[in-house]
Amino acid sequence: MTSAPERGPWEAEALPGAAASSSDGRGSPALVSVVIPCHDYGHYLPQAVQSVLAQTYADWELVVVDDGSTDDTAAVARSLIADHPDRRIRLLRQANAGVSAARNAGIAATTGRYVLPLDADDVIAPTMLERTVAVLDRHPDIAIASTDVSVFTDDDLPAQVLELPAYDKDLLLRRLIMFYCSLYRREVWQTVGGYAEDMRAGEDWDFWIACAEHGFTAHHIHEALFGARNKDDGLHVEAAENDLAVRARIVAGHPGMFKPVTRAWAQAVLAQDEREWLADERMPDDILTRAADMDQFLRVVMSLQRTARLQHRHIQRLERALAEREDPVPA
């Protein structure tokens, strides 16, 4: 088993009245460590933290990692800690290093047997920890517990449930079938060596493939217990728009998991040899069938999402204007 990756310097803030240690006051460490990296998402942070506070499972600690934010992330985190002095919530601050480095730093600063990464703009359902902890407690051979996803926006559009397939290692090599917000055993992170800090996008898929590479397996819960905020910006957009390069980097990082033709395709992509990696005979079937077509499909989907939101906002404005005309304010 390899040791956890070394981290750059980080600052831990022990605030007056806050339960700054990972102990519950009786000398027992928390069973679950929730880690929330946050870079300039201070306005979203309260909702993410509140979703943890609302858990039906209470044996957790929470670490917010301020990843070099230029907004009020630190102040928001301090306020949340002060408002809940009886909960195990801490704030770490570091220079901006990216979501992978922030996750790694937060996990390294915790002691829980299980780890749950949660981004500052997302949320978890009240029973997320209860349901996933039960899986790992009952099945020592399972290392990761994933769930379906409820995708929501900042608008009044109804959330949409994204149903994911049961865990299958071969399918994982072809496409992402688990979201980053899944509960896993600490030894998974230690053995894999943490998240790849040189990847700006696709680091979660890379992490899951590394888990499979080391023999860890997962169980999927077919319930939408994780809420992912869908925005017009953010890392998920960057990942979609750079899908081919992300896939190529994953293949190059785990060559033993893929066929020779796939490794050759990845090398061509990373070398930016477009003629080579778009050739039909070089298009691998175990990482992505018709990768170029999928890349174009992702771009179209993102465009349609933006158009739908603009139309929804326009309809709302028209409805408000119509209501004002039908019910004018008396002079």
Coordinates of N, CA and C in Angstrom, one line a residue, residues 261 264-284 290:
V261 N -4.5 -0.7 -29.1 CA -5.1 0.2 -30.0 C -5.5 1.5 -29.3
A264 N -2.5 3.6 -28.4 CA -2.0 4.3 -29.5 C -2.9 5.5 -29.9
W265 N -4.2 5.3 -29.7 CA -5.1 6.4 -30.0 C -4.9 7.6 -29.0
A266 N -4.7 7.2 -27.7 CA -4.4 8.2 -26.7 C -3.2 9.0 -27.0
Q267 N -2.1 8.3 -27.4 CA -0.9 9.0 -27.7 C -1.0 10.0 -28.9
A268 N -1.9 9.6 -29.9 CA -2.1 10.5 -31.0 C -2.9 11.7 -30.6
V269 N -3.9 11.5 -29.7 CA -4.7 12.6 -29.2 C -3.8 13.6 -28.4
L270 N -3.0 13.1 -27.5 CA -2.1 13.9 -26.7 C -1.0 14.6 -27.6
A271 N -0.7 14.0 -28.7 CA 0.3 14.6 -29.6 C -0.4 15.6 -30.6
Q272 N -1.7 15.7 -30.5 CA -2.5 16.5 -31.3 C -2.4 16.2 -32.8
D273 N -2.3 14.9 -33.1 CA -2.2 14.4 -34.4 C -3.7 14.1 -34.9
E274 N -4.4 15.1 -35.3 CA -5.8 14.9 -35.6 C -6.1 13.9 -36.6
R275 N -5.3 13.8 -37.7 CA -5.5 12.9 -38.8 C -5.4 11.5 -38.3
E276 N -4.5 11.2 -37.3 CA -4.3 9.9 -36.8 C -5.5 9.4 -35.9
W277 N -5.9 10.3 -34.9 CA -6.9 9.9 -34.0 C -8.3 10.0 -34.4
L278 N -8.5 10.6 -35.6 CA -9.8 10.6 -36.2 C -10.0 9.4 -37.2
A279 N -8.9 8.7 -37.5 CA -9.0 7.6 -38.5 C -9.9 6.5 -37.9
D280 N -10.8 6.0 -38.7 CA -11.7 4.9 -38.3 C -10.9 3.7 -37.6
E281 N -9.8 3.3 -38.3 CA -9.1 2.2 -37.8 C -8.4 2.4 -36.5
R282 N -8.3 3.7 -36.1 CA -7.6 4.0 -34.8 C -8.6 4.3 -33.7
M283 N -9.9 4.3 -34.0 CA -10.9 4.7 -33.0 C -11.2 3.5 -32.1
P284 N -10.7 3.5 -30.9 CA -10.9 2.3 -30.0 C -12.3 2.1 -29.5
R290 N -16.6 5.9 -31.6 CA -16.8 7.2 -32.3 C -16.6 8.4 -31.4

